[in-house]
Amino acid sequence: MEHSHRPGASHQSNKPFKSRHATKGALRVASKGKVNRINIKRSTGLKPVSKADRRDTAKMIQQKKREELTRVSRLFEGRQGAPKIVPVLALCPNSNMDAAIEALYQSLATPCPMNTQESSVLHVERFKQKIQLVPLQRNFLDVLDAFKVADFGLFLISADVEVDQFGINCLLGILNQGLVNAVPVIQHLDKVAVKMRTSVKKSLLSFIQQFFPEQQHLFTLDNENDCITALRYITSQRPKSISWRDNHPYLLADQVEYEPLSVDRGILKVTGYARGNPFNANRLVHLQNYGDFQLQQITSAPLPAQQMNDMEEDISVFDTPQPEEQDDLVSENEPDFMENEQTWPTEEELAEADERVRRMHSDKVIKKRVPKGTSSYQAAWIIDEEDADYSEEDEEDDKMMEYEEDEVVKPAYDVDDEEYEDIEIGQKEEKDEFDAEEEARQYEEYLKERQKEYEDNEEFPDEIDTPMHVPARERFARYRGLQSFRTSPWDPYENLPIDYGRIFQFENYNRTKMRVMSQAIVGKVKPGTRITLWIHNVPVQAYESYNKTRPFIVFGLLQYEHKMSLLNIQMTRDNAYEGPIKSKDPVVMHMGFRRYQVRPIYSQNTNKGTNHVHKYERFAKLGRSFVASVYGPITFGKTPVMFYKETDNPNEPILVSSGIFMDVDVKRIIAKRIILTGHPFKVHKRSAVIRYMFFNVEDIYWFKPVQLTTKFGRVGHIIESLGTHGYMKCRFDGQITQQDTVMMCLYKRVFPKWNTELYREKLLELK
């Protein structure tokens, strides 16, 4: 049993030392690691808010909301109010659009227009509003354009035929670019058995709620009461606000006229109701398929008098551009080539380059002596003696040989005249090398190779093999090592491409955005006014492509939105698309009201680093957001973006990814990573001999400062080279195993290519 001392009765118990004052050292020890909290005190100048003041503030906020609601409602009320734009879309192949429009007109005892495929305005006197019905043919781009300016959407669903792929693609496009108030209408319900109608309605409602979750019921147009119910819903509801659209002025054309100025240019007069922010004559407007144009003036376009008592209103000029404030059509900077670190070519070199280009496009016929039976296509690939040792390094010293017409090129060896013949090589009479079956077979091999490349990238991301016959210091000369990918410094203005001299950069993008948007609210043209836009210098093809059965929309641009810059877009892959999405693959970008053909590069969506460096992604991965970077026109606000992949049928593109515009940050560094791997040959404690990473001594000492890592988490560096075949001695922070893999990460900044082009629609012959 252990002994324990217990104090007796005579034990003295002293009081602990207490002092109101302590030394600085004691205070420092007691408060080590602590930070005193600073109380946030009210300023003595501010008085406490009373209950009456809080009540008055709440009333003012409520009054502002009511005024905003009244302002939006007055836009559509009255005889001079703007009509609500309601596109009519058939989601099923057997949906009857003409019958739906006729039912709405007959319910109001109004004569139906002769051509129900054209846009028409339905006057609903009972509810003191107007509805502009826009019937849509089964054209995908027309559907997207119409719903960009729509207030409501009339979706026709069949009770006996399912929604086809075209209908689903349209719903996805509408969902991604901005939701509108949906009015789903069931047709052909009489073809369904009575006992099955309830279950069919529930099934169709469940389908609609996948795209419009707030929708609670469906509509029918079978009788007058059902039509009145649908019209009451449209006229009583307030249209949903779409921020990116409401920040811009826009217009759905009722009438389009053309006044020629020259053979192929003229003034396009577009008449319609102004919506969104006020139109400004100093700003540009955008026409689908044709680009941006300047305005000559904005005039009023009053409707003709409907009754004898009404007076005709005179046409007045609302706004004209100011020369010193009008936006120009210059979208790119002119790069200054003298600022580059290179010598300017001489006149002789320029003349030589022009001659080389001329000969590349010349149609001269050259004769070659080739074996009998050789085709002209095969003869063009036979290398002569002069071209056998040609290389890019000798390009400067190489002088293009001038061939005379009908000159014979001698073969590189002696031949017998009986076995060879002279053949003419031309450029005009080229035919396909392979037949259709061979082309299909090679295309299948190409798709398999892309899929294999995608799978290899998933299993071994960024790993490449070091070339044996090319020095690694030359092959990877543009790459660098980083001690920390997140914190190592990287100058954003280092080694920029010439394309960066063509784009515009903001000193403070957010401040400019706030100023531009606040200025766009003020204007001389009030929303809801019927106006005519006089668009200057428009090609005649824009007027010739106008069709009353298709929507023709005009969007106004904000200041600077015509200028080119580097666009960064946050994207997410579409779950239904299963193919690989590779950087620099061509896609069609739907960005707000504009469409472009682009080849974006992808990078990780990370904000952890202090050096603004983001890893380049060869493939966009499913379930993870990424950033797409392209050159394109500047945009303000959170604009929706969709990437579509074109198919043989331009009416059925494939949705690849969707997202939202981020910013125009040109300092964002996209770093491409490559990983050189080596195999441990001998291991002794923390040292190891590594092979197969390099194959000569010079490469080892060239990359010696770069840090090494292993797949099991060890960190090390190169000590010295062993022998002459690429073996090297390395040391790590711990012992490694023979199963480990040694890696060296190198990085290179990549940039998108200047290949952004305005997308021009391939017109479809709709039957």
Short mmCIF file of C-alpha atoms in Angstrom, two decimals, residues 93-495:
data_model
loop_
_atom_site.label_atom_id
_atom_site.label_comp_id
_atom_site.label_asym_id
_atom_site.label_seq_id
_atom_site.Cartn_x
_atom_site.Cartn_y
_atom_site.Cartn_z
CA PRO A 93 -44.94 17.02 -83.61
CA ASN A 94 -48.74 16.86 -83.81
CA SER A 95 -49.47 20.04 -81.82
CA ASN A 96 -51.87 22.27 -83.75
CA MET A 97 -50.68 25.86 -83.41
CA ASP A 98 -53.24 27.33 -85.83
CA ALA A 99 -56.14 25.80 -83.90
CA ALA A 100 -54.86 27.27 -80.61
CA ILE A 101 -54.61 30.79 -82.05
CA GLU A 102 -58.04 30.54 -83.67
CA ALA A 103 -59.58 29.39 -80.37
CA LEU A 104 -58.18 32.46 -78.56
CA TYR A 105 -59.57 34.84 -81.19
CA GLN A 106 -62.97 33.14 -81.29
CA SER A 107 -63.35 33.30 -77.50
CA LEU A 108 -63.31 37.13 -77.79
CA ALA A 109 -65.54 37.19 -80.88
CA THR A 110 -62.67 38.74 -82.83
CA PRO A 111 -61.95 37.81 -86.44
CA CYS A 112 -58.87 35.65 -86.77
CA PRO A 113 -56.07 36.91 -89.08
CA MET A 114 -55.81 35.33 -92.49
CA ASN A 115 -52.28 34.04 -91.95
CA THR A 116 -51.95 32.54 -88.48
CA GLN A 117 -48.23 31.88 -88.99
CA GLU A 118 -47.46 35.60 -88.75
CA SER A 119 -47.29 37.62 -85.56
CA SER A 120 -50.58 39.30 -84.61
CA VAL A 121 -51.91 41.48 -81.77
CA LEU A 122 -54.99 40.26 -79.88
CA HIS A 123 -56.96 43.09 -78.20
CA VAL A 124 -58.42 41.80 -74.94
CA GLU A 125 -60.92 44.60 -74.24
CA ARG A 126 -62.36 42.65 -71.33
CA PHE A 127 -59.08 42.96 -69.40
CA LYS A 128 -57.92 46.23 -71.05
CA GLN A 129 -54.69 44.77 -72.40
CA LYS A 130 -53.15 43.57 -75.64
CA ILE A 131 -51.38 40.29 -76.35
CA GLN A 132 -48.95 39.85 -79.22
CA LEU A 133 -49.05 36.21 -80.30
CA VAL A 134 -45.82 35.09 -81.99
CA PRO A 135 -46.28 31.64 -83.61
CA LEU A 136 -42.98 29.80 -83.88
CA GLN A 137 -42.06 27.24 -86.47
CA ARG A 138 -39.89 24.32 -85.44
CA ASN A 139 -36.67 26.32 -85.78
CA PHE A 140 -34.36 26.14 -82.76
CA LEU A 141 -32.72 29.57 -83.14
CA ASP A 142 -36.07 31.27 -83.73
CA VAL A 143 -37.35 29.76 -80.49
CA LEU A 144 -34.39 31.08 -78.50
CA ASP A 145 -34.64 34.55 -80.08
CA ALA A 146 -38.37 34.83 -79.42
CA PHE A 147 -38.08 33.84 -75.76
CA LYS A 148 -35.29 36.37 -75.21
CA VAL A 149 -37.91 39.12 -75.57
CA ALA A 150 -40.97 37.18 -74.34
CA ASP A 151 -43.15 38.02 -71.33
CA PHE A 152 -45.10 34.74 -71.35
CA GLY A 153 -44.75 31.45 -73.20
CA LEU A 154 -47.66 29.42 -74.59
CA PHE A 155 -46.47 25.79 -74.70
CA LEU A 156 -48.63 23.35 -76.65
CA ILE A 157 -48.49 19.74 -75.41
CA SER A 158 -50.22 16.77 -76.99
CA ALA A 159 -52.09 14.25 -74.83
CA ASP A 160 -51.37 11.29 -77.12
CA VAL A 161 -47.84 12.04 -78.45
CA GLU A 162 -44.78 12.56 -76.28
CA VAL A 163 -42.56 15.62 -76.44
CA ASP A 164 -39.81 14.93 -78.96
CA GLN A 165 -36.11 15.77 -78.72
CA PHE A 166 -36.60 19.13 -80.40
CA GLY A 167 -39.11 20.15 -77.74
CA ILE A 168 -36.78 19.10 -74.91
CA ASN A 169 -33.87 21.02 -76.47
CA CYS A 170 -36.05 24.12 -76.70
CA LEU A 171 -37.12 23.83 -73.06
CA LEU A 172 -33.50 23.44 -71.92
CA GLY A 173 -32.43 26.46 -73.94
CA ILE A 174 -35.26 28.58 -72.51
CA LEU A 175 -34.44 27.38 -69.00
CA ASN A 176 -30.74 28.27 -69.31
CA GLN A 177 -31.17 31.73 -70.85
CA GLY A 178 -33.87 32.89 -68.42
CA LEU A 179 -37.29 31.68 -67.28
CA VAL A 180 -40.50 33.34 -68.40
CA ASN A 181 -44.06 32.82 -67.18
CA ALA A 182 -45.22 29.54 -68.67
CA VAL A 183 -48.75 28.81 -69.92
CA PRO A 184 -48.85 25.05 -70.73
CA VAL A 185 -51.81 24.03 -72.89
CA ILE A 186 -52.99 20.44 -73.47
CA GLN A 187 -54.33 19.49 -76.89
CA HIS A 188 -55.96 16.33 -78.28
CA LEU A 189 -57.32 15.37 -74.87
CA ASP A 190 -60.46 14.03 -76.55
CA LYS A 191 -58.39 11.25 -78.13
CA VAL A 192 -57.62 9.82 -74.68
CA ALA A 193 -60.04 7.55 -72.83
CA VAL A 194 -62.08 9.30 -70.16
CA LYS A 195 -60.76 7.17 -67.32
CA MET A 196 -57.16 7.85 -68.40
CA ARG A 197 -57.41 11.65 -68.68
CA THR A 198 -56.65 12.34 -65.02
CA SER A 199 -53.47 10.27 -65.05
CA VAL A 200 -52.38 11.85 -68.37
CA LYS A 201 -52.82 15.33 -66.90
CA LYS A 202 -50.79 14.41 -63.83
CA SER A 203 -48.04 12.97 -65.99
CA LEU A 204 -47.88 16.07 -68.20
CA LEU A 205 -47.91 18.38 -65.18
CA SER A 206 -45.02 16.43 -63.67
CA PHE A 207 -43.11 16.81 -66.94
CA ILE A 208 -43.70 20.58 -67.06
CA GLN A 209 -42.64 21.00 -63.43
CA GLN A 210 -39.21 19.63 -64.28
CA PHE A 211 -38.59 22.86 -66.20
CA PHE A 212 -41.05 25.21 -64.47
CA PRO A 213 -41.28 24.09 -60.81
CA GLU A 214 -43.73 26.85 -59.84
CA GLN A 215 -46.34 25.73 -62.36
CA GLN A 216 -49.32 24.23 -60.54
CA HIS A 217 -51.93 23.53 -63.22
CA LEU A 218 -52.41 23.07 -66.95
CA PHE A 219 -54.71 24.89 -69.37
CA THR A 220 -56.92 23.78 -72.23
CA LEU A 221 -58.43 25.68 -75.16
CA ASP A 222 -61.33 23.31 -75.87
CA ASN A 223 -64.12 25.82 -75.14
CA GLU A 224 -64.67 29.52 -74.60
CA ASN A 225 -64.40 29.40 -70.80
CA ASP A 226 -61.04 27.62 -70.96
CA CYS A 227 -59.72 30.24 -73.39
CA ILE A 228 -60.92 33.09 -71.16
CA THR A 229 -59.20 31.44 -68.20
CA ALA A 230 -55.90 31.32 -70.09
CA LEU A 231 -56.26 34.94 -71.21
CA ARG A 232 -57.10 36.04 -67.67
CA TYR A 233 -53.95 34.34 -66.40
CA ILE A 234 -51.79 36.10 -68.99
CA THR A 235 -53.28 39.56 -68.46
CA SER A 236 -53.39 39.44 -64.66
CA GLN A 237 -49.89 38.14 -64.03
CA ARG A 238 -46.84 40.40 -63.98
CA PRO A 239 -43.99 39.23 -66.28
CA LYS A 240 -40.91 37.89 -64.59
CA SER A 241 -37.88 40.12 -64.55
CA ILE A 242 -34.75 38.87 -66.35
CA SER A 243 -31.88 41.07 -65.18
CA TRP A 244 -29.51 40.66 -68.12
CA ARG A 245 -32.33 41.47 -70.57
CA ASP A 246 -33.83 44.38 -68.63
CA ASN A 247 -30.43 46.10 -68.42
CA HIS A 248 -30.49 46.48 -72.22
CA PRO A 249 -33.04 48.09 -74.53
CA TYR A 250 -34.69 45.61 -76.87
CA LEU A 251 -37.43 45.50 -79.48
CA LEU A 252 -39.51 42.91 -81.36
CA ALA A 253 -40.06 44.16 -84.89
CA ASP A 254 -43.60 44.72 -86.14
CA GLN A 255 -42.49 46.23 -89.43
CA VAL A 256 -39.16 46.41 -91.29
CA GLU A 257 -38.36 48.76 -94.18
CA TYR A 258 -35.21 49.41 -96.17
CA GLU A 259 -33.84 52.58 -97.77
CA PRO A 260 -30.82 51.87 -99.99
CA LEU A 261 -27.78 54.16 -99.85
CA SER A 262 -25.57 52.16 -102.21
CA VAL A 263 -25.63 48.87 -104.06
CA ASP A 264 -25.20 46.71 -100.96
CA ARG A 265 -25.72 49.12 -98.01
CA GLY A 266 -28.63 51.15 -96.73
CA ILE A 267 -30.77 52.28 -93.79
CA LEU A 268 -32.87 49.62 -92.06
CA LYS A 269 -36.02 51.00 -90.40
CA VAL A 270 -37.26 48.69 -87.66
CA THR A 271 -40.58 49.55 -85.99
CA GLY A 272 -41.81 48.10 -82.70
CA TYR A 273 -42.45 48.73 -79.01
CA ALA A 274 -39.39 49.73 -76.97
CA ARG A 275 -38.79 47.52 -73.98
CA GLY A 276 -36.19 47.31 -71.22
CA ASN A 277 -33.96 50.32 -70.62
CA PRO A 278 -34.45 53.39 -72.86
CA PHE A 279 -32.88 53.34 -76.32
CA ASN A 280 -30.03 55.80 -76.84
CA ALA A 281 -29.03 57.06 -80.29
CA ASN A 282 -25.39 57.31 -79.18
CA ARG A 283 -25.18 53.58 -78.54
CA LEU A 284 -24.94 50.69 -80.99
CA VAL A 285 -27.59 48.07 -81.74
CA HIS A 286 -27.09 44.38 -82.50
CA LEU A 287 -28.74 42.46 -85.34
CA GLN A 288 -28.68 38.68 -85.26
CA ASN A 289 -26.33 37.16 -87.88
CA TYR A 290 -25.01 40.57 -88.96
CA GLY A 291 -23.34 42.24 -85.96
CA ASP A 292 -23.39 45.75 -84.48
CA PHE A 293 -24.47 48.96 -86.20
CA GLN A 294 -24.89 52.66 -85.46
CA LEU A 295 -28.21 54.50 -85.21
CA GLN A 296 -29.01 57.46 -87.43
CA GLN A 297 -32.02 58.56 -85.38
CA ILE A 298 -34.96 57.32 -83.29
CA THR A 299 -38.44 58.48 -84.30
CA SER A 300 -41.93 57.88 -83.01
CA ALA A 301 -44.20 55.39 -84.77
CA PRO A 302 -47.79 55.99 -83.62
CA LEU A 303 -50.43 53.51 -84.64
CA PRO A 304 -52.89 54.63 -87.33
CA ALA A 305 -56.20 56.01 -86.07
CA GLN A 306 -58.71 53.25 -85.42
CA GLN A 307 -61.82 55.44 -85.22
CA MET A 308 -63.09 58.56 -86.91
CA ASN A 309 -62.78 60.67 -83.74
CA ASP A 310 -59.13 59.83 -83.23
CA MET A 311 -56.57 62.31 -84.50
CA GLU A 312 -53.49 61.26 -86.43
CA GLU A 313 -50.30 61.86 -84.45
CA ASP A 314 -47.35 63.42 -86.18
CA ILE A 315 -44.06 61.56 -86.35
CA SER A 316 -41.50 63.18 -84.07
CA VAL A 317 -37.79 62.64 -83.60
CA PHE A 318 -37.01 61.31 -80.12
CA ASP A 319 -33.23 61.18 -80.23
CA THR A 320 -30.32 61.80 -82.59
CA PRO A 321 -26.68 60.87 -82.00
CA GLN A 322 -24.13 63.40 -80.79
CA PRO A 323 -20.90 63.09 -82.84
CA GLU A 324 -18.64 63.54 -79.81
CA GLU A 325 -20.55 60.98 -77.70
CA GLN A 326 -21.57 58.37 -80.29
CA ASP A 327 -19.90 54.96 -80.03
CA ASP A 328 -17.73 53.99 -82.98
CA LEU A 329 -17.55 50.62 -84.69
CA VAL A 330 -13.89 50.01 -83.77
CA SER A 331 -13.80 46.79 -81.78
CA GLU A 332 -10.06 46.05 -81.69
CA ASN A 333 -6.90 47.93 -80.84
CA GLU A 334 -4.12 48.25 -83.36
CA PRO A 335 -1.12 46.52 -81.78
CA ASP A 336 2.17 48.40 -81.84
CA PHE A 337 4.65 45.94 -83.34
CA MET A 338 7.56 48.25 -82.52
CA GLU A 339 7.13 47.48 -78.82
CA ASN A 340 8.01 43.82 -79.37
CA GLU A 341 11.54 42.60 -78.83
CA GLN A 342 12.20 41.69 -82.44
CA THR A 343 13.77 43.19 -85.54
CA TRP A 344 11.56 44.57 -88.26
CA PRO A 345 11.83 42.59 -91.51
CA THR A 346 13.59 44.26 -94.41
CA GLU A 347 11.97 45.09 -97.72
CA GLU A 348 13.70 42.11 -99.34
CA GLU A 349 12.29 39.75 -96.70
CA LEU A 350 8.80 41.19 -97.12
CA ALA A 351 9.02 40.82 -100.90
CA GLU A 352 10.24 37.25 -100.47
CA ALA A 353 7.33 36.45 -98.15
CA ASP A 354 4.83 37.91 -100.62
CA GLU A 355 6.36 35.84 -103.40
CA ARG A 356 6.14 32.70 -101.26
CA VAL A 357 2.47 33.34 -100.51
CA ARG A 358 1.78 34.05 -104.19
CA ARG A 359 3.34 30.78 -105.24
CA MET A 360 1.39 28.88 -102.56
CA HIS A 361 -1.84 30.07 -104.16
CA SER A 362 -0.68 29.94 -107.79
CA ASP A 363 -2.26 27.64 -110.34
CA LYS A 364 0.92 26.74 -112.21
CA VAL A 365 1.27 23.28 -113.62
CA ILE A 366 4.50 21.45 -112.73
CA LYS A 367 5.72 18.31 -114.43
CA LYS A 368 7.39 15.49 -112.51
CA ARG A 369 9.00 12.33 -113.71
CA VAL A 370 7.47 9.45 -111.74
CA PRO A 371 6.97 5.69 -112.14
CA LYS A 372 4.18 4.63 -114.44
CA GLY A 373 0.79 4.21 -112.80
CA THR A 374 1.41 7.00 -110.24
CA SER A 375 -1.52 9.37 -109.76
CA SER A 376 -1.14 13.13 -109.66
CA TYR A 377 -1.99 13.14 -105.94
CA GLN A 378 0.77 10.60 -105.17
CA ALA A 379 3.24 12.49 -107.35
CA ALA A 380 2.73 15.63 -105.29
CA TRP A 381 4.06 13.82 -102.19
CA ILE A 382 7.26 12.50 -103.83
CA ILE A 383 10.19 14.32 -102.22
CA ASP A 384 12.92 15.58 -104.52
CA GLU A 385 16.57 15.82 -103.66
CA GLU A 386 16.37 19.54 -102.99
CA ASP A 387 13.58 19.09 -100.42
CA ALA A 388 14.91 16.04 -98.60
CA ASP A 389 17.16 17.94 -96.19
CA TYR A 390 14.88 20.94 -95.72
CA SER A 391 14.22 22.06 -92.16
CA GLU A 392 12.68 25.04 -90.42
CA GLU A 393 16.09 26.23 -89.27
CA ASP A 394 17.17 26.72 -92.90
CA GLU A 395 14.03 28.67 -93.73
CA GLU A 396 15.73 32.05 -93.55
CA ASP A 397 18.59 31.01 -95.88
CA ASP A 398 16.34 29.07 -98.23
CA LYS A 399 15.44 30.84 -101.47
CA MET A 400 12.40 29.68 -103.32
CA MET A 401 13.36 28.23 -106.71
CA GLU A 402 11.47 29.86 -109.54
CA TYR A 403 10.02 27.32 -111.87
CA GLU A 404 9.16 28.22 -115.43
CA GLU A 405 5.90 26.98 -116.86
CA ASP A 406 6.05 23.40 -118.10
CA GLU A 407 9.40 22.95 -116.38
CA VAL A 408 10.37 19.31 -115.74
CA VAL A 409 11.67 18.39 -112.26
CA LYS A 410 14.36 15.74 -112.54
CA PRO A 411 14.22 12.76 -110.21
CA ALA A 412 16.77 12.28 -107.45
CA TYR A 413 18.26 9.16 -109.10
CA ASP A 414 18.90 7.72 -112.52
CA VAL A 415 15.93 5.96 -114.05
CA ASP A 416 15.02 4.10 -117.16
CA ASP A 417 12.78 6.09 -119.52
CA GLU A 418 10.60 3.06 -120.25
CA GLU A 419 9.51 2.61 -116.63
CA TYR A 420 8.80 6.30 -115.92
CA GLU A 421 6.58 8.96 -117.38
CA ASP A 422 6.01 12.72 -117.06
CA ILE A 423 2.89 13.75 -115.13
CA GLU A 424 1.40 17.19 -114.57
CA ILE A 425 0.70 18.32 -111.02
CA GLY A 426 -2.01 20.94 -110.70
CA GLN A 427 -4.01 22.44 -107.87
CA LYS A 428 -7.43 22.76 -109.45
CA GLU A 429 -8.25 19.18 -110.29
CA GLU A 430 -7.89 17.69 -106.82
CA LYS A 431 -10.29 14.95 -105.85
CA ASP A 432 -11.04 13.24 -102.59
CA GLU A 433 -8.33 10.83 -101.56
CA PHE A 434 -10.73 8.28 -100.07
CA ASP A 435 -14.19 7.07 -100.84
CA ALA A 436 -17.13 7.42 -98.46
CA GLU A 437 -16.54 4.07 -96.70
CA GLU A 438 -12.88 4.86 -96.05
CA GLU A 439 -13.75 8.31 -94.76
CA ALA A 440 -16.31 6.79 -92.38
CA ARG A 441 -13.80 4.22 -91.15
CA GLN A 442 -11.13 6.85 -90.50
CA TYR A 443 -13.67 9.06 -88.72
CA GLU A 444 -14.55 6.17 -86.39
CA GLU A 445 -10.85 5.67 -85.66
CA TYR A 446 -10.51 9.37 -84.91
CA LEU A 447 -13.40 9.22 -82.41
CA LYS A 448 -11.87 6.13 -80.76
CA GLU A 449 -8.52 7.90 -80.48
CA ARG A 450 -10.17 10.92 -78.85
CA GLN A 451 -11.96 8.67 -76.38
CA LYS A 452 -8.70 6.87 -75.56
CA GLU A 453 -6.96 10.21 -75.04
CA TYR A 454 -9.77 11.26 -72.70
CA GLU A 455 -9.50 8.01 -70.69
CA ASP A 456 -5.70 8.28 -70.47
CA ASN A 457 -6.04 11.82 -69.18
CA GLU A 458 -8.47 10.61 -66.51
CA GLU A 459 -6.09 7.83 -65.38
CA PHE A 460 -2.78 9.66 -65.76
CA PRO A 461 -3.56 13.39 -65.74
CA ASP A 462 -0.92 15.64 -67.34
CA GLU A 463 1.70 12.88 -67.53
CA ILE A 464 3.84 12.83 -70.67
CA ASP A 465 6.90 10.86 -71.78
CA THR A 466 10.24 12.59 -72.12
CA PRO A 467 11.48 12.40 -75.73
CA MET A 468 14.64 10.34 -76.15
CA HIS A 469 15.99 11.92 -79.34
CA VAL A 470 15.19 15.58 -78.51
CA PRO A 471 16.82 17.35 -75.55
CA ALA A 472 14.27 18.04 -72.84
CA ARG A 473 15.68 21.52 -72.26
CA GLU A 474 14.72 22.36 -75.84
CA ARG A 475 11.44 20.49 -75.94
CA PHE A 476 10.24 22.12 -72.69
CA ALA A 477 12.03 25.44 -73.04
CA ARG A 478 8.85 27.46 -72.42
CA TYR A 479 8.00 25.60 -69.21
CA ARG A 480 9.05 26.60 -65.71
CA GLY A 481 9.00 25.06 -62.26
CA LEU A 482 6.97 26.46 -59.36
CA GLN A 483 7.71 25.77 -55.74
CA SER A 484 4.09 26.55 -54.88
CA PHE A 485 1.36 26.63 -57.47
CA ARG A 486 -0.76 28.89 -55.24
CA THR A 487 1.78 31.41 -53.94
CA SER A 488 4.83 31.47 -56.24
CA PRO A 489 5.00 34.84 -58.06
CA TRP A 490 4.18 35.02 -61.76
CA ASP A 491 4.20 38.30 -63.69
CA PRO A 492 0.86 38.57 -65.60
CA TYR A 493 2.44 40.86 -68.24
CA GLU A 494 5.29 38.50 -69.10
CA ASN A 495 5.61 37.12 -72.67
#
